[in-house]
mmCIF file of C-alpha atoms and ligand atoms in Angstrom:
data_model
loop_
_atom_site.group_PDB
_atom_site.id
_atom_site.type_symbol
_atom_site.label_atom_id
_atom_site.label_comp_id
_atom_site.label_asym_id
_atom_site.label_seq_id
_atom_site.Cartn_x
_atom_site.Cartn_y
_atom_site.Cartn_z
ATOM 1 C CA MET A 110 -80.090 2.379 33.863
ATOM 2 C CA ILE A 111 -79.584 6.081 33.301
ATOM 3 C CA SER A 112 -76.616 7.717 35.087
ATOM 4 C CA GLN A 113 -77.264 10.181 37.887
ATOM 5 C CA LYS A 114 -75.599 12.950 35.900
ATOM 6 C CA MET A 115 -77.703 12.332 32.787
ATOM 7 C CA GLN A 116 -80.868 12.008 34.854
ATOM 8 C CA GLU A 117 -80.320 15.363 36.568
ATOM 9 C CA ALA A 118 -79.463 17.098 33.294
ATOM 10 C CA ILE A 119 -82.615 15.769 31.592
ATOM 11 C CA ASN A 120 -84.722 16.676 34.628
ATOM 12 C CA GLU A 121 -83.364 20.244 34.355
ATOM 13 C CA GLN A 122 -84.519 20.230 30.743
ATOM 14 C CA VAL A 123 -88.000 19.062 31.817
ATOM 15 C CA ALA A 124 -88.226 22.276 33.871
ATOM 16 C CA ALA A 125 -86.887 24.320 30.937
ATOM 17 C CA GLU A 126 -89.600 22.873 28.662
ATOM 18 C CA PHE A 127 -92.284 23.746 31.217
ATOM 19 C CA TYR A 128 -90.838 27.266 31.364
ATOM 20 C CA SER A 129 -91.155 27.434 27.561
ATOM 21 C CA ALA A 130 -94.755 26.220 27.826
ATOM 22 C CA HIS A 131 -95.620 28.913 30.382
ATOM 23 C CA MET A 132 -93.866 31.597 28.332
ATOM 24 C CA TYR A 133 -95.832 30.663 25.203
ATOM 25 C CA LEU A 134 -99.095 30.586 27.147
ATOM 26 C CA ALA A 135 -98.304 34.090 28.489
ATOM 27 C CA MET A 136 -97.501 35.214 24.943
ATOM 28 C CA SER A 137 -100.813 33.764 23.769
ATOM 29 C CA ALA A 138 -102.658 35.796 26.422
ATOM 30 C CA TYR A 139 -100.807 38.980 25.404
ATOM 31 C CA LEU A 140 -101.624 38.428 21.707
ATOM 32 C CA GLN A 141 -105.280 37.790 22.516
ATOM 33 C CA ASP A 142 -105.245 41.022 24.501
ATOM 34 C CA ILE A 143 -104.000 43.051 21.523
ATOM 35 C CA ASP A 144 -106.735 41.536 19.313
ATOM 36 C CA LEU A 145 -104.677 39.041 17.345
ATOM 37 C CA PRO A 146 -106.587 35.775 17.942
ATOM 38 C CA GLY A 147 -104.785 33.902 15.136
ATOM 39 C CA PHE A 148 -101.349 34.718 16.564
ATOM 40 C CA ALA A 149 -102.719 33.801 20.004
ATOM 41 C CA ASN A 150 -103.850 30.433 18.616
ATOM 42 C CA TRP A 151 -100.392 29.779 17.139
ATOM 43 C CA MET A 152 -98.845 30.422 20.556
ATOM 44 C CA ARG A 153 -101.418 28.216 22.279
ATOM 45 C CA VAL A 154 -100.377 25.335 20.017
ATOM 46 C CA GLN A 155 -96.747 26.172 20.801
ATOM 47 C CA TYR A 156 -97.603 25.900 24.511
ATOM 48 C CA GLN A 157 -99.161 22.465 23.980
ATOM 49 C CA GLU A 158 -96.107 21.265 22.063
ATOM 50 C CA GLU A 159 -93.775 22.368 24.848
ATOM 51 C CA VAL A 160 -95.777 20.364 27.398
ATOM 52 C CA THR A 161 -95.283 17.262 25.227
ATOM 53 C CA HIS A 162 -91.529 18.001 25.082
ATOM 54 C CA ALA A 163 -91.407 18.048 28.893
ATOM 55 C CA GLU A 164 -93.352 14.764 29.053
ATOM 56 C CA LYS A 165 -91.163 13.101 26.438
ATOM 57 C CA LEU A 166 -88.017 13.917 28.442
ATOM 58 C CA PHE A 167 -89.666 12.890 31.703
ATOM 59 C CA ASP A 168 -90.768 9.564 30.172
ATOM 60 C CA HIS A 169 -87.261 8.883 28.877
ATOM 61 C CA VAL A 170 -85.848 9.191 32.413
ATOM 62 C CA MET A 171 -88.570 6.892 33.768
ATOM 63 C CA GLU A 172 -88.134 4.311 31.009
ATOM 64 C CA ARG A 173 -84.441 4.163 31.796
ATOM 65 C CA ASP A 174 -85.211 3.210 35.373
ATOM 66 C CA GLY A 175 -84.479 6.712 36.611
ATOM 67 C CA ARG A 176 -86.560 9.151 38.592
ATOM 68 C CA GLY A 177 -88.369 11.907 36.715
ATOM 69 C CA LYS A 178 -88.515 15.179 38.618
ATOM 70 C CA VAL A 179 -90.168 18.502 37.994
ATOM 71 C CA LYS A 180 -87.725 21.098 39.283
ATOM 72 C CA ALA A 181 -88.526 24.741 39.971
ATOM 73 C CA PHE A 182 -88.463 27.149 37.079
ATOM 74 C CA ASP A 183 -88.756 30.918 36.772
ATOM 75 C CA ALA A 184 -91.989 32.749 36.051
ATOM 76 C CA SER A 185 -92.393 33.921 32.463
ATOM 77 C CA PRO A 186 -92.622 37.597 31.546
ATOM 78 C CA VAL A 187 -96.235 38.582 30.829
ATOM 79 C CA GLU A 188 -95.850 41.787 28.812
ATOM 80 C CA TRP A 189 -94.229 42.559 25.489
ATOM 81 C CA LYS A 190 -93.953 45.733 23.408
ATOM 82 C CA SER A 191 -95.556 44.453 20.201
ATOM 83 C CA VAL A 192 -96.310 41.325 18.185
ATOM 84 C CA LEU A 193 -92.835 41.655 16.632
ATOM 85 C CA ASP A 194 -91.284 41.849 20.101
ATOM 86 C CA VAL A 195 -93.116 38.618 21.019
ATOM 87 C CA PHE A 196 -91.754 36.685 18.040
ATOM 88 C CA GLU A 197 -88.244 38.104 18.359
ATOM 89 C CA SER A 198 -88.283 37.026 22.018
ATOM 90 C CA ALA A 199 -89.565 33.577 20.998
ATOM 91 C CA LEU A 200 -86.761 33.215 18.441
ATOM 92 C CA ALA A 201 -84.096 34.297 20.961
ATOM 93 C CA HIS A 202 -85.578 31.833 23.462
ATOM 94 C CA GLU A 203 -85.540 28.924 20.988
ATOM 95 C CA ARG A 204 -81.877 29.665 20.196
ATOM 96 C CA LYS A 205 -81.126 29.335 23.923
ATOM 97 C CA VAL A 206 -83.063 26.052 24.072
ATOM 98 C CA THR A 207 -81.057 24.731 21.107
ATOM 99 C CA ALA A 208 -77.862 25.406 23.086
ATOM 100 C CA MET A 209 -79.359 23.522 26.070
ATOM 101 C CA ILE A 210 -80.245 20.510 23.889
ATOM 102 C CA ASN A 211 -76.751 20.505 22.372
ATOM 103 C CA ASN A 212 -75.334 20.553 25.894
ATOM 104 C CA LEU A 213 -77.471 17.503 26.777
ATOM 105 C CA VAL A 214 -76.083 15.678 23.734
ATOM 106 C CA ASP A 215 -72.556 16.550 24.919
ATOM 107 C CA ILE A 216 -73.347 15.076 28.352
ATOM 108 C CA ALA A 217 -74.828 11.928 26.761
ATOM 109 C CA GLN A 218 -71.626 11.512 24.741
ATOM 110 C CA ALA A 219 -69.407 12.079 27.788
ATOM 111 C CA GLU A 220 -71.489 9.561 29.766
ATOM 112 C CA LYS A 221 -71.325 7.102 26.832
ATOM 113 C CA ASP A 222 -75.127 6.971 27.061
ATOM 114 C CA HIS A 223 -76.028 5.779 23.570
ATOM 115 C CA ALA A 224 -79.750 5.491 24.282
ATOM 116 C CA SER A 225 -79.929 9.138 25.374
ATOM 117 C CA GLN A 226 -77.851 10.223 22.392
ATOM 118 C CA ILE A 227 -80.321 8.577 20.014
ATOM 119 C CA PHE A 228 -83.329 9.809 21.986
ATOM 120 C CA LEU A 229 -82.014 13.403 21.957
ATOM 121 C CA GLN A 230 -81.688 13.436 18.160
ATOM 122 C CA TRP A 231 -85.448 14.057 17.991
ATOM 123 C CA PHE A 232 -84.932 17.249 20.018
ATOM 124 C CA VAL A 233 -81.974 18.312 17.866
ATOM 125 C CA ASN A 234 -84.217 18.102 14.785
ATOM 126 C CA GLU A 235 -87.141 19.712 16.582
ATOM 127 C CA GLN A 236 -84.985 22.735 17.470
ATOM 128 C CA VAL A 237 -84.109 23.271 13.812
ATOM 129 C CA GLU A 238 -87.853 23.522 13.117
ATOM 130 C CA GLU A 239 -88.567 25.656 16.189
ATOM 131 C CA GLU A 240 -85.988 28.259 15.191
ATOM 132 C CA ALA A 241 -87.083 28.212 11.547
ATOM 133 C CA SER A 242 -90.790 28.661 12.304
ATOM 134 C CA ALA A 243 -90.224 31.565 14.751
ATOM 135 C CA LYS A 244 -87.802 33.189 12.309
ATOM 136 C CA ALA A 245 -90.258 32.881 9.404
ATOM 137 C CA ILE A 246 -92.900 34.817 11.360
ATOM 138 C CA VAL A 247 -90.360 37.482 12.450
ATOM 139 C CA GLN A 248 -89.399 37.957 8.802
ATOM 140 C CA GLN A 249 -93.011 38.226 7.632
ATOM 141 C CA LEU A 250 -93.768 40.793 10.348
ATOM 142 C CA LYS A 251 -90.734 42.845 9.345
ATOM 143 C CA LEU A 252 -91.649 42.669 5.656
ATOM 144 C CA MET A 253 -95.182 43.904 6.208
ATOM 145 C CA GLY A 254 -94.039 46.825 8.370
ATOM 146 C CA ASP A 255 -97.075 48.878 9.415
ATOM 147 C CA SER A 256 -99.514 47.198 7.010
ATOM 148 C CA LYS A 257 -102.750 46.451 8.895
ATOM 149 C CA ALA A 258 -103.971 44.380 5.950
ATOM 150 C CA GLY A 259 -100.831 42.257 6.076
ATOM 151 C CA LEU A 260 -101.188 41.729 9.823
ATOM 152 C CA PHE A 261 -104.848 40.760 9.435
ATOM 153 C CA GLN A 262 -103.959 38.283 6.672
ATOM 154 C CA LEU A 263 -101.158 36.683 8.709
ATOM 155 C CA ASP A 264 -103.447 36.494 11.758
ATOM 156 C CA ARG A 265 -105.982 34.542 9.693
ATOM 157 C CA GLU A 266 -103.257 32.226 8.457
ATOM 158 C CA LEU A 267 -101.915 31.505 11.954
ATOM 159 C CA ALA A 268 -105.467 30.795 13.150
ATOM 160 C CA GLN A 269 -105.289 27.582 11.075
ATOM 161 C CA ARG A 270 -102.536 25.965 13.135
ATOM 162 C CA MET A 271 -103.733 22.922 15.056
ATOM 163 C CA PHE A 272 -102.058 20.899 17.770
ATOM 164 C CA VAL A 273 -101.102 17.409 16.604
ATOM 165 C CA PRO A 274 -100.703 15.012 19.564
ATOM 166 C CA PRO A 275 -97.280 13.316 19.514
ATOM 167 C CA ALA A 276 -98.714 9.790 19.055
ATOM 168 C CA ALA A 277 -100.267 10.877 15.765
ATOM 169 C CA ALA A 278 -97.285 13.002 14.715
ATOM 170 C CA ALA A 279 -94.685 11.558 12.372
ATOM 171 C CA GLU A 280 -91.513 11.001 14.366
HETATM 172 FE FE1 LIG B 505 -89.323 22.421 23.494
HETATM 173 FE FE1 LIG B 506 -89.725 25.141 21.579
#
């Protein structure tokens, strides 16, 4: 059975993942509004992924005979200055989430909760990818500067991203 301390810490992370989901959905709406449907699609997929992160954490608590809870979380901002501002904010946010996941691993170690330590490794790896993918888009946006052609091309590329449900995704 999961310890009370670990349960509460993971339940806090469930709320943090839902916050991420709402933030990415708000970013998707902003990007749609500035006529970048491909970027908006990329963020919509990001939103869907964050919901699965919340569920994965929630399910872990339940499987360990604990009680999953959805705690309150803040409202996301809804406006940004530019597409670059959106992706720089996303990158800064993912860096914060990485610190939260690392903190959960520290708690799992302190609690001698081996099952949670192993379970959380998936999130440790996922955060490496999350930071890398946000950073790659920030870098491309910076490289293209004011090029409308470059922005159009990248928008078309990001339109290709599709949500892969976790059951079908390679773990
Ligand atoms: Fe996440
Ligand atoms: Fe994320």
